CSV table of C-alpha atoms in Angstrom, one decimal:
chain,number,residue,atom,x,y,z
A,28,MET,CA,-27.7,3.6,17.1
A,29,PHE,CA,-25.4,2.5,20.0
A,30,GLY,CA,-27.2,4.1,22.9
A,31,THR,CA,-30.9,4.2,22.1
A,32,GLY,CA,-32.0,0.7,23.0
A,33,MET,CA,-31.5,-0.7,19.5
A,34,LYS,CA,-30.2,-4.2,19.1
A,35,GLU,CA,-26.8,-2.8,17.9
A,36,ARG,CA,-26.1,-1.4,21.4
A,37,ASP,CA,-25.7,-4.8,22.9
A,38,ALA,CA,-24.5,-6.7,19.9
A,39,ALA,CA,-21.0,-8.2,20.0
A,40,GLU,CA,-20.6,-7.4,16.3
A,41,VAL,CA,-22.4,-4.8,14.2
A,42,THR,CA,-22.7,-5.2,10.5
A,43,VAL,CA,-22.9,-2.1,8.4
A,44,SER,CA,-23.5,-2.9,4.7
A,45,ASN,CA,-22.2,-1.1,1.7
A,46,THR,CA,-19.1,0.4,3.3
A,47,ASP,CA,-15.6,-0.3,4.4
A,48,LEU,CA,-14.0,-0.2,7.8
A,49,ALA,CA,-12.0,3.0,7.1
A,50,SER,CA,-15.2,4.9,6.0
A,51,PHE,CA,-17.2,3.7,8.9
A,52,THR,CA,-14.4,4.6,11.3
A,53,ALA,CA,-14.2,8.1,9.8
A,54,LEU,CA,-18.0,8.5,10.3
A,55,VAL,CA,-17.9,7.4,13.9
A,56,ARG,CA,-14.8,9.6,14.6
A,57,TYR,CA,-16.6,12.6,13.1
A,58,LEU,CA,-19.7,11.9,15.1
A,59,LEU,CA,-17.7,11.6,18.3
A,60,THR,CA,-15.1,14.3,17.9
A,61,ASP,CA,-16.4,16.5,15.1
A,62,GLN,CA,-13.0,15.9,13.3
A,63,PHE,CA,-13.0,15.2,9.6
A,64,ASP,CA,-10.0,13.2,8.4
A,65,LEU,CA,-9.6,11.4,5.1
A,66,GLY,CA,-5.9,10.6,5.4
A,67,GLU,CA,-3.0,12.0,3.5
A,68,GLU,CA,-2.8,10.0,0.2
A,69,GLN,CA,-4.3,12.2,-2.5
A,70,GLY,CA,-5.8,9.4,-4.7
A,71,GLY,CA,-6.9,7.4,-1.7
A,72,ARG,CA,-8.3,10.6,-0.2
A,73,ALA,CA,-10.6,11.1,-3.1
A,74,GLN,CA,-11.9,7.5,-3.0
A,75,ARG,CA,-12.3,7.7,0.8
A,76,ALA,CA,-14.4,10.9,0.4
A,77,LEU,CA,-16.6,9.1,-2.2
A,78,ASP,CA,-17.1,6.1,0.1
A,79,LEU,CA,-17.7,8.2,3.1
A,80,ARG,CA,-20.1,10.5,1.3
A,81,GLU,CA,-22.2,7.5,0.3
A,82,LEU,CA,-22.2,6.3,3.9
A,83,VAL,CA,-23.2,9.7,5.3
A,84,GLN,CA,-26.0,10.1,2.8
A,85,MET,CA,-27.4,6.8,4.0
A,86,TYR,CA,-27.1,7.9,7.7
A,87,GLN,CA,-28.2,11.5,6.8
A,88,VAL,CA,-25.3,13.5,8.2
A,89,PRO,CA,-25.6,16.7,6.1
A,90,ARG,CA,-22.6,18.6,7.4
A,91,LEU,CA,-20.3,15.7,6.9
A,92,GLU,CA,-21.7,15.2,3.4
A,93,LEU,CA,-20.8,18.8,2.6
A,94,LEU,CA,-17.3,18.3,4.0
A,95,CYS,CA,-17.0,15.2,1.7
A,96,ALA,CA,-18.2,17.2,-1.3
A,97,GLN,CA,-15.6,19.9,-0.5
A,98,ALA,CA,-12.9,17.3,-0.2
A,99,LEU,CA,-13.9,15.8,-3.5
A,100,GLN,CA,-13.7,19.2,-5.2
A,101,GLU,CA,-10.3,19.8,-3.7
A,102,SER,CA,-9.1,16.3,-4.9
A,103,VAL,CA,-9.6,17.0,-8.6
A,104,ALA,CA,-6.2,16.5,-10.2
A,105,PRO,CA,-4.9,14.8,-13.4
A,106,ALA,CA,-5.0,11.3,-11.9
A,107,THR,CA,-8.3,11.7,-10.2
A,108,ALA,CA,-10.3,13.8,-12.6
A,109,VAL,CA,-11.8,11.0,-14.7
A,110,PRO,CA,-12.7,8.7,-11.8
A,111,LEU,CA,-14.3,11.6,-10.0
A,112,LEU,CA,-16.1,12.7,-13.2
A,113,GLU,CA,-17.6,9.2,-13.5
A,114,ALA,CA,-18.5,9.2,-9.8
A,115,ALA,CA,-20.1,12.6,-10.1
A,116,HIS,CA,-22.1,11.4,-13.1
A,117,THR,CA,-23.3,8.3,-11.2
A,118,LEU,CA,-24.1,10.4,-8.0
A,119,GLY,CA,-25.8,13.1,-10.0
A,120,ASP,CA,-23.5,15.7,-8.5
A,121,GLY,CA,-23.7,18.5,-11.1
A,122,ARG,CA,-21.2,20.8,-9.4
A,123,LEU,CA,-18.4,18.2,-9.2
A,124,LEU,CA,-19.3,17.0,-12.7
A,125,ALA,CA,-18.9,20.5,-14.2
A,126,GLN,CA,-15.7,21.0,-12.3
A,127,CYS,CA,-14.2,17.7,-13.5
A,128,ARG,CA,-15.3,18.4,-17.1
A,129,ARG,CA,-13.7,21.8,-17.0
A,130,PHE,CA,-10.5,20.3,-15.4
A,131,VAL,CA,-10.2,17.7,-18.1
A,132,ALA,CA,-10.7,20.3,-20.8
A,133,ASP,CA,-8.1,22.7,-19.3
A,134,HIS,CA,-5.6,20.0,-18.5
A,135,ALA,CA,-6.1,17.4,-21.2
A,136,ALA,CA,-2.4,16.6,-21.7
A,137,GLU,CA,-1.8,16.0,-18.0
A,138,VAL,CA,-5.0,13.9,-17.6
A,139,ARG,CA,-4.0,11.8,-20.6
A,140,ALA,CA,-0.4,11.4,-19.3
A,141,SER,CA,-1.7,10.3,-15.9
A,142,GLY,CA,-3.7,7.5,-17.5
A,143,GLY,CA,-7.0,9.1,-17.0
A,144,VAL,CA,-8.3,8.3,-20.4
A,145,GLU,CA,-7.6,4.6,-19.8
A,146,GLN,CA,-9.5,4.7,-16.6
A,147,LEU,CA,-12.7,5.8,-18.4
A,148,ARG,CA,-15.4,3.1,-18.1
A,149,ASP,CA,-18.7,4.9,-18.5
A,150,PHE,CA,-19.7,5.2,-22.2
A,151,GLY,CA,-22.1,8.1,-21.3
A,152,VAL,CA,-19.2,10.0,-19.7
A,153,ALA,CA,-16.9,9.3,-22.7
A,154,LYS,CA,-19.6,10.7,-25.0
A,155,GLY,CA,-19.8,13.8,-22.9
A,156,LEU,CA,-16.1,14.3,-23.0
A,157,LEU,CA,-16.0,13.8,-26.7
A,158,GLY,CA,-18.8,16.4,-27.1
A,159,ASP,CA,-16.7,18.8,-24.9
A,160,ALA,CA,-13.7,18.2,-27.1
A,161,LEU,CA,-15.7,18.8,-30.3
A,162,ASP,CA,-17.1,22.0,-28.9
A,163,GLN,CA,-13.6,23.1,-28.1
A,164,VAL,CA,-12.4,22.3,-31.6
A,165,ALA,CA,-15.3,24.3,-33.1
A,166,GLU,CA,-14.6,27.2,-30.7
A,167,LEU,CA,-10.9,27.2,-31.8
A,168,LYS,CA,-11.8,27.1,-35.4
A,169,GLY,CA,-14.1,30.1,-34.9
A,170,THR,CA,-11.3,31.9,-33.2
A,171,VAL,CA,-8.8,31.1,-36.0
A,172,ALA,CA,-11.3,32.2,-38.6
A,173,ALA,CA,-11.9,35.5,-36.8
A,174,ARG,CA,-8.2,36.1,-36.6
A,175,ASP,CA,-7.8,35.2,-40.3
A,176,VAL,CA,-10.4,37.9,-41.1
A,177,GLU,CA,-8.6,40.4,-39.0
A,178,LEU,CA,-5.3,39.5,-40.6
A,179,GLU,CA,-6.8,40.0,-44.1
A,180,LYS,CA,-8.0,43.4,-43.0
A,181,ILE,CA,-4.6,44.4,-41.8
A,182,ARG,CA,-3.0,43.1,-45.0
A,183,ALA,CA,-5.5,45.1,-47.1
A,184,GLU,CA,-4.7,48.3,-45.1
A,185,VAL,CA,-0.9,47.7,-45.4
A,186,ALA,CA,-1.4,47.1,-49.2
A,187,GLU,CA,-3.4,50.3,-49.5
A,188,ARG,CA,-0.8,52.4,-47.7
A,189,ALA,CA,2.0,51.0,-49.9
């Protein structure tokens, strides 16, 4: 874009829409140095990876897009799981969506304590999480019922022997 005779090469100012300076800087740094850097802050890192991923999809930089996807998967934590879940839903990223759903299910108390539930904005995602919770309740009820049956068998055996 800056060396192929396009108008951006000689422009005093280049406008790149739908991004921020940090994401554009990360893209240019990657293109020039092959270094991928999202910064240190965990929550900010996830947002930067989301922003950068959108930018690299626009400019079709597949390797950097994969690095962003990997960074997003590594960023799933109690405070980031719900926002990443909603972003994955919006982006159609099934892998990240499944990872976030599993994380929320496995770490529900931590996600709730981090304020993740209050961050939820997308009604479709909320319905999905509610469905996951109901499935878990049904699974737990089935497990308890199976254990009750086993317990009754053991009680019957003990009563027979006595």
